[in-house]
Short mmCIF file of C-alpha atoms and ligand atoms in Angstrom, two decimals:
data_model
loop_
_atom_site.label_atom_id
_atom_site.label_comp_id
_atom_site.label_asym_id
_atom_site.label_seq_id
_atom_site.Cartn_x
_atom_site.Cartn_y
_atom_site.Cartn_z
CA MET A 1429 -38.64 52.00 -29.52
CA SER A 1430 -36.03 49.47 -30.72
CA ASP A 1431 -32.36 50.40 -30.20
CA ASP A 1432 -31.56 49.19 -33.72
CA PRO A 1433 -30.86 52.17 -36.02
CA ARG A 1434 -32.40 50.18 -38.88
CA ASP A 1435 -35.78 50.65 -37.20
CA TYR A 1436 -35.27 54.36 -36.63
CA HIS A 1437 -38.01 56.76 -37.71
CA ALA A 1438 -36.89 60.36 -37.72
CA PRO A 1439 -39.16 63.24 -36.75
CA ALA A 1440 -39.72 65.67 -39.64
CA ASN A 1441 -37.60 68.46 -38.14
CA LEU A 1442 -34.78 66.19 -36.89
CA LEU A 1443 -31.96 68.18 -38.47
CA HIS A 1444 -33.44 71.66 -38.19
CA ASP A 1445 -30.60 74.20 -38.00
CA ARG A 1446 -27.93 71.53 -38.19
CA ILE A 1447 -24.98 72.13 -40.54
CA VAL A 1448 -23.99 68.88 -42.23
CA LEU A 1449 -21.22 68.21 -44.77
CA ILE A 1450 -21.55 65.20 -47.07
CA THR A 1451 -18.65 63.99 -49.21
CA GLY A 1452 -19.47 62.38 -52.54
CA ALA A 1453 -22.80 64.22 -52.48
CA GLY A 1454 -23.26 64.27 -56.26
CA SER A 1455 -24.31 60.67 -56.84
CA GLY A 1456 -25.16 57.32 -55.27
CA ILE A 1457 -25.69 57.07 -51.53
CA GLY A 1458 -24.16 60.50 -50.87
CA ARG A 1459 -26.65 62.22 -53.16
CA THR A 1460 -29.56 60.54 -51.41
CA ALA A 1461 -28.11 61.32 -47.99
CA ALA A 1462 -27.73 65.00 -48.95
CA LEU A 1463 -31.32 65.21 -50.20
CA THR A 1464 -32.60 63.38 -47.13
CA PHE A 1465 -30.67 65.53 -44.66
CA ALA A 1466 -31.96 68.65 -46.42
CA GLU A 1467 -35.52 67.28 -46.30
CA TYR A 1468 -35.17 66.84 -42.53
CA GLY A 1469 -34.07 70.43 -42.10
CA ALA A 1470 -30.27 70.43 -42.39
CA ARG A 1471 -28.24 73.14 -44.01
CA THR A 1472 -26.07 70.94 -46.24
CA ILE A 1473 -22.59 71.38 -47.64
CA LEU A 1474 -22.31 69.28 -50.79
CA LEU A 1475 -18.72 68.19 -51.39
CA GLY A 1476 -17.62 66.20 -54.43
CA ARG A 1477 -15.38 66.19 -57.44
CA THR A 1478 -17.91 66.84 -60.25
CA GLN A 1479 -19.40 70.31 -60.15
CA ALA A 1480 -22.32 69.56 -62.48
CA LYS A 1481 -23.52 66.68 -60.27
CA LEU A 1482 -23.33 68.83 -57.15
CA GLU A 1483 -25.24 71.60 -58.91
CA ALA A 1484 -27.99 69.16 -59.88
CA VAL A 1485 -28.39 68.16 -56.20
CA TYR A 1486 -28.29 71.83 -55.21
CA ASP A 1487 -31.11 72.57 -57.67
CA GLU A 1488 -33.20 69.65 -56.37
CA ILE A 1489 -32.84 70.91 -52.79
CA LEU A 1490 -33.84 74.44 -53.74
CA ALA A 1491 -36.76 73.24 -55.88
CA ALA A 1492 -38.09 71.28 -52.89
CA GLY A 1493 -38.00 74.45 -50.78
CA TRP A 1494 -35.41 73.16 -48.30
CA ALA A 1495 -32.54 75.19 -46.82
CA ARG A 1496 -30.08 76.54 -49.40
CA PRO A 1497 -27.01 74.26 -49.55
CA SER A 1498 -23.39 75.19 -50.22
CA ILE A 1499 -21.19 73.50 -52.78
CA SER A 1500 -17.55 72.58 -52.39
CA VAL A 1501 -15.83 71.09 -55.42
CA MET A 1502 -12.86 69.05 -54.30
CA ASP A 1503 -11.12 66.08 -55.88
CA PHE A 1504 -9.64 64.03 -53.04
CA ALA A 1505 -7.14 62.45 -55.42
CA ALA A 1506 -5.55 65.83 -56.10
CA ALA A 1507 -6.45 68.11 -53.16
CA GLN A 1508 -3.59 69.72 -51.26
CA GLY A 1509 -3.35 71.11 -47.75
CA ASP A 1510 -4.34 74.59 -48.95
CA ASP A 1511 -7.59 73.26 -50.45
CA TYR A 1512 -8.61 71.75 -47.12
CA ALA A 1513 -7.58 74.88 -45.23
CA GLN A 1514 -9.64 77.05 -47.60
CA LEU A 1515 -12.70 74.86 -47.09
CA ALA A 1516 -12.37 75.14 -43.31
CA GLU A 1517 -11.84 78.89 -43.55
CA SER A 1518 -14.95 79.45 -45.69
CA MET A 1519 -17.03 77.26 -43.37
CA GLN A 1520 -15.70 79.15 -40.38
CA GLN A 1521 -16.75 82.44 -42.01
CA GLU A 1522 -20.17 81.21 -43.09
CA PHE A 1523 -21.26 78.96 -40.20
CA GLY A 1524 -18.68 79.04 -37.40
CA ARG A 1525 -19.35 75.38 -36.65
CA LEU A 1526 -20.14 71.96 -38.12
CA ASP A 1527 -22.71 69.57 -36.61
CA GLY A 1528 -22.44 66.58 -38.92
CA LEU A 1529 -19.74 65.15 -41.20
CA LEU A 1530 -20.63 62.19 -43.42
CA HIS A 1531 -17.54 60.68 -45.04
CA ASN A 1532 -19.18 58.91 -47.96
CA ALA A 1533 -17.01 59.50 -51.07
CA GLY A 1534 -15.02 56.51 -52.18
CA ILE A 1535 -13.66 54.61 -55.15
CA LEU A 1536 -13.65 50.92 -55.89
CA GLY A 1537 -10.24 50.60 -57.54
CA GLU A 1538 -9.35 47.36 -59.26
CA ARG A 1539 -10.97 44.01 -58.64
CA SER A 1540 -7.79 41.99 -58.94
CA PRO A 1541 -5.50 39.80 -56.84
CA ILE A 1542 -2.84 41.39 -54.66
CA GLU A 1543 -0.24 39.67 -56.85
CA HIS A 1544 -1.25 41.81 -59.83
CA TYR A 1545 -2.70 44.91 -58.18
CA GLU A 1546 -1.34 48.00 -59.92
CA VAL A 1547 0.71 49.98 -57.40
CA SER A 1548 -0.43 53.41 -58.63
CA LYS A 1549 -4.09 52.33 -58.36
CA TRP A 1550 -3.46 51.00 -54.85
CA LEU A 1551 -2.02 54.36 -53.78
CA GLU A 1552 -4.94 56.25 -55.34
CA VAL A 1553 -7.55 54.13 -53.58
CA MET A 1554 -5.81 54.43 -50.23
CA HIS A 1555 -5.48 58.18 -50.75
CA VAL A 1556 -9.12 58.85 -51.71
CA ASN A 1557 -10.73 56.34 -49.34
CA LEU A 1558 -8.53 56.71 -46.26
CA ASN A 1559 -6.00 59.55 -46.33
CA ALA A 1560 -8.52 62.15 -47.51
CA PRO A 1561 -11.07 61.37 -44.76
CA PHE A 1562 -8.25 61.64 -42.22
CA VAL A 1563 -7.11 65.05 -43.52
CA LEU A 1564 -10.67 66.34 -43.88
CA THR A 1565 -11.53 65.25 -40.33
CA GLN A 1566 -8.39 66.77 -38.87
CA THR A 1567 -8.99 70.04 -40.73
CA LEU A 1568 -12.64 70.29 -39.70
CA LEU A 1569 -12.19 69.16 -36.08
CA PRO A 1570 -12.09 72.72 -34.68
CA LEU A 1571 -15.45 73.43 -36.39
CA LEU A 1572 -16.90 70.18 -35.04
CA GLN A 1573 -15.61 71.08 -31.58
CA ALA A 1574 -17.46 74.39 -31.87
CA SER A 1575 -20.77 72.50 -32.12
CA ASP A 1576 -22.88 71.56 -29.08
CA ASP A 1577 -23.61 68.20 -30.66
CA ALA A 1578 -21.37 66.95 -33.47
CA SER A 1579 -21.46 63.62 -35.27
CA ILE A 1580 -18.76 62.18 -37.52
CA VAL A 1581 -19.80 59.20 -39.63
CA PHE A 1582 -17.33 57.18 -41.70
CA THR A 1583 -18.47 54.77 -44.42
CA SER A 1584 -17.23 51.22 -44.12
CA SER A 1585 -18.02 48.03 -46.01
CA GLY A 1586 -18.40 44.31 -45.37
CA VAL A 1587 -14.88 43.82 -46.78
CA GLY A 1588 -13.62 46.35 -44.20
CA ARG A 1589 -14.37 43.80 -41.50
CA ARG A 1590 -13.55 40.55 -43.26
CA GLY A 1591 -11.11 40.61 -46.18
CA ARG A 1592 -12.12 38.86 -49.37
CA ALA A 1593 -10.23 37.86 -52.50
CA TYR A 1594 -9.81 40.50 -55.23
CA TRP A 1595 -11.08 43.44 -53.17
CA GLY A 1596 -7.48 44.72 -52.80
CA ALA A 1597 -6.97 48.33 -51.72
CA TYR A 1598 -10.70 48.95 -51.34
CA ALA A 1599 -10.97 46.36 -48.56
CA VAL A 1600 -7.75 47.52 -46.91
CA SER A 1601 -8.83 51.18 -47.04
CA LYS A 1602 -12.13 50.27 -45.35
CA TYR A 1603 -10.23 48.39 -42.60
CA GLY A 1604 -8.28 51.64 -42.20
CA ILE A 1605 -11.52 53.62 -41.97
CA GLU A 1606 -12.77 51.34 -39.20
CA GLY A 1607 -9.44 51.89 -37.40
CA LEU A 1608 -9.49 55.66 -37.89
CA SER A 1609 -13.03 55.79 -36.53
CA GLN A 1610 -12.12 53.73 -33.45
CA VAL A 1611 -8.98 55.75 -32.68
CA LEU A 1612 -10.79 59.08 -33.01
CA ALA A 1613 -13.80 57.83 -31.02
CA ASP A 1614 -11.46 56.81 -28.20
CA GLU A 1615 -9.59 60.12 -28.31
CA THR A 1616 -12.85 62.08 -28.10
CA SER A 1617 -14.65 59.76 -25.68
CA ALA A 1618 -14.35 62.28 -22.84
CA GLN A 1619 -16.00 64.96 -25.01
CA GLU A 1620 -19.71 64.28 -24.81
CA ARG A 1621 -20.35 66.75 -27.61
CA ILE A 1622 -18.55 64.72 -30.32
CA ARG A 1623 -19.33 61.18 -31.45
CA VAL A 1624 -17.63 59.08 -34.10
CA ASN A 1625 -19.10 56.00 -35.77
CA CYS A 1626 -18.94 53.89 -38.92
CA ILE A 1627 -21.78 52.87 -41.16
CA ASN A 1628 -21.83 49.99 -43.63
CA PRO A 1629 -24.59 50.52 -46.20
CA GLY A 1630 -24.45 46.93 -47.49
CA ALA A 1631 -25.14 45.99 -51.11
CA THR A 1632 -26.91 49.03 -52.58
CA ARG A 1633 -28.14 50.01 -56.05
CA THR A 1634 -25.45 52.51 -57.12
CA GLY A 1635 -22.82 52.99 -59.79
CA MET A 1636 -20.10 51.56 -57.58
CA ARG A 1637 -22.04 48.35 -56.96
CA ARG A 1638 -22.72 48.06 -60.69
CA ALA A 1639 -19.00 48.37 -61.41
CA ALA A 1640 -18.18 45.68 -58.82
CA TYR A 1641 -20.90 43.26 -59.98
CA PRO A 1642 -21.60 44.00 -63.67
CA GLY A 1643 -23.67 40.82 -64.11
CA GLU A 1644 -26.07 41.58 -61.26
CA ASP A 1645 -29.59 42.88 -61.83
CA PRO A 1646 -29.68 46.25 -59.98
CA GLU A 1647 -33.41 45.83 -59.40
CA THR A 1648 -32.62 43.05 -56.91
CA LEU A 1649 -30.81 45.57 -54.67
CA PRO A 1650 -32.26 48.12 -52.29
CA PRO A 1651 -31.97 51.74 -53.46
CA PRO A 1652 -30.13 54.27 -51.28
CA GLU A 1653 -33.46 55.78 -50.15
CA SER A 1654 -34.23 52.62 -48.19
CA LEU A 1655 -31.11 53.01 -46.01
CA MET A 1656 -31.69 56.47 -44.68
CA GLY A 1657 -33.01 55.53 -41.21
CA PRO A 1658 -29.55 54.66 -39.83
CA TYR A 1659 -27.96 57.65 -41.59
CA LEU A 1660 -30.48 60.04 -40.02
CA TYR A 1661 -30.07 58.38 -36.63
CA LEU A 1662 -26.29 58.76 -36.68
CA ILE A 1663 -26.14 62.29 -38.10
CA GLY A 1664 -29.00 63.61 -35.96
CA PRO A 1665 -29.14 64.38 -32.22
CA ASP A 1666 -30.85 61.10 -31.25
CA SER A 1667 -27.50 59.26 -31.38
CA ARG A 1668 -25.90 61.59 -28.82
CA GLY A 1669 -23.61 59.55 -26.55
CA VAL A 1670 -23.27 56.71 -29.09
CA THR A 1671 -19.63 56.55 -30.16
CA GLY A 1672 -17.03 54.05 -31.36
CA HIS A 1673 -19.52 51.73 -33.06
CA SER A 1674 -19.84 50.31 -36.56
CA PHE A 1675 -23.40 49.91 -37.80
CA ASP A 1676 -24.98 47.93 -40.61
CA CYS A 1677 -27.83 49.38 -42.66
CA GLN A 1678 -29.04 45.97 -43.82
P1 NDP B 309 -20.76 55.86 -56.04
O1 NDP B 309 -19.61 55.46 -56.88
O2 NDP B 309 -22.14 55.81 -56.59
O3 NDP B 309 -20.50 57.31 -55.43
C1 NDP B 309 -19.24 57.65 -54.91
C2 NDP B 309 -19.18 59.12 -54.67
O4 NDP B 309 -17.84 59.48 -54.28
C3 NDP B 309 -19.50 59.93 -55.93
O5 NDP B 309 -20.27 61.05 -55.58
C4 NDP B 309 -18.13 60.36 -56.41
O6 NDP B 309 -18.14 61.56 -57.16
C5 NDP B 309 -17.40 60.56 -55.09
N1 NDP B 309 -15.96 60.50 -55.30
C6 NDP B 309 -15.26 59.49 -55.88
N2 NDP B 309 -13.96 59.84 -55.97
C7 NDP B 309 -13.84 61.08 -55.45
C8 NDP B 309 -12.75 61.97 -55.29
N3 NDP B 309 -11.52 61.68 -55.75
N4 NDP B 309 -12.97 63.17 -54.72
C9 NDP B 309 -14.21 63.50 -54.29
N5 NDP B 309 -15.30 62.70 -54.43
C10 NDP B 309 -15.11 61.50 -55.01
O7 NDP B 309 -20.66 54.94 -54.73
P2 NDP B 309 -21.76 54.53 -53.64
O8 NDP B 309 -22.77 55.59 -53.49
O9 NDP B 309 -22.14 53.14 -53.89
O10 NDP B 309 -20.80 54.49 -52.35
C11 NDP B 309 -20.85 55.44 -51.30
C12 NDP B 309 -20.02 54.89 -50.15
O11 NDP B 309 -20.61 53.67 -49.69
C13 NDP B 309 -18.59 54.55 -50.53
O12 NDP B 309 -17.73 54.91 -49.48
C14 NDP B 309 -18.62 53.04 -50.72
O13 NDP B 309 -17.38 52.47 -50.50
C15 NDP B 309 -19.63 52.64 -49.66
N6 NDP B 309 -20.27 51.35 -49.89
C16 NDP B 309 -21.13 51.15 -50.95
C17 NDP B 309 -21.75 49.94 -51.14
C18 NDP B 309 -22.69 49.69 -52.29
O14 NDP B 309 -23.15 48.53 -52.45
N7 NDP B 309 -23.03 50.67 -53.10
C19 NDP B 309 -21.53 48.81 -50.21
C20 NDP B 309 -20.63 49.12 -49.11
C21 NDP B 309 -20.04 50.36 -48.98
P3 NDP B 309 -18.50 61.54 -58.76
O15 NDP B 309 -19.96 61.11 -58.84
O16 NDP B 309 -18.28 62.93 -59.17
O17 NDP B 309 -17.58 60.53 -59.37
#
């Protein structure tokens, strides 16, 4: 088999009995990842800011006959320490561990030059895209450490590796995500049971892409379903021992 996660074909029961939390699970790539992880046997925790969207994904998972998910409504722009602590506490009570954490939620912010970037928008983007994944990871680390095989996956972007004009806080937050992932991977490198990686989905047919490129025909872009090989590889047990990397889906 090729070592390239883009060629990965998951066995049907890959995630059987694995507990996986997905942020931004109500729409876009996160929704598809949640449905896919459930299809491959995971017990999913659907986290997002819009309850109705999470409930729709919950209903789809139940209708397909997959394991019953949990829902956690949390707005990263407003969440406080107590909200994170409560989430960890309820997961501790219900599961006692966490096997997979997909940091997927994110916002685009403004497409404007640094010279004119609105400061409040900058702070919001950095908070949702970078600070929140840091706090969530730190809060859930004891649950991840209670797993025999835990995988943390952060979502990056092409502009998180090479800055481009008018991508402002979004690009800088994704550079931060790459840095957070590398620091944590290094800190946990002696713990074989935890791995930490980044994934860059590449241009994908979602609401965020539409907002960034309003003139583009969405039909020319791959849908989230076509990216799921690398997501399954990284969240599932086949990537054990792989840590500190940043992968491309396309
Ligand atoms: P979408 O905008 O379609 O989905 C983003 C998700 O994040 C939504 O579920 C949204 O919830 C959730 N979210 C946004 N803000 C918050 C918040 N404050 N608190 C909690 N949840 C929040 O984006 P994509 O699916 O396209 O993007 C998914 C990830 O992939 C992002 O990290 C993005 O940066 C990255 N990416 C995407 C690319 C693309 O071409 N699509 C390319 C490169 C990277 P709600 O639906 O309720 O608003």
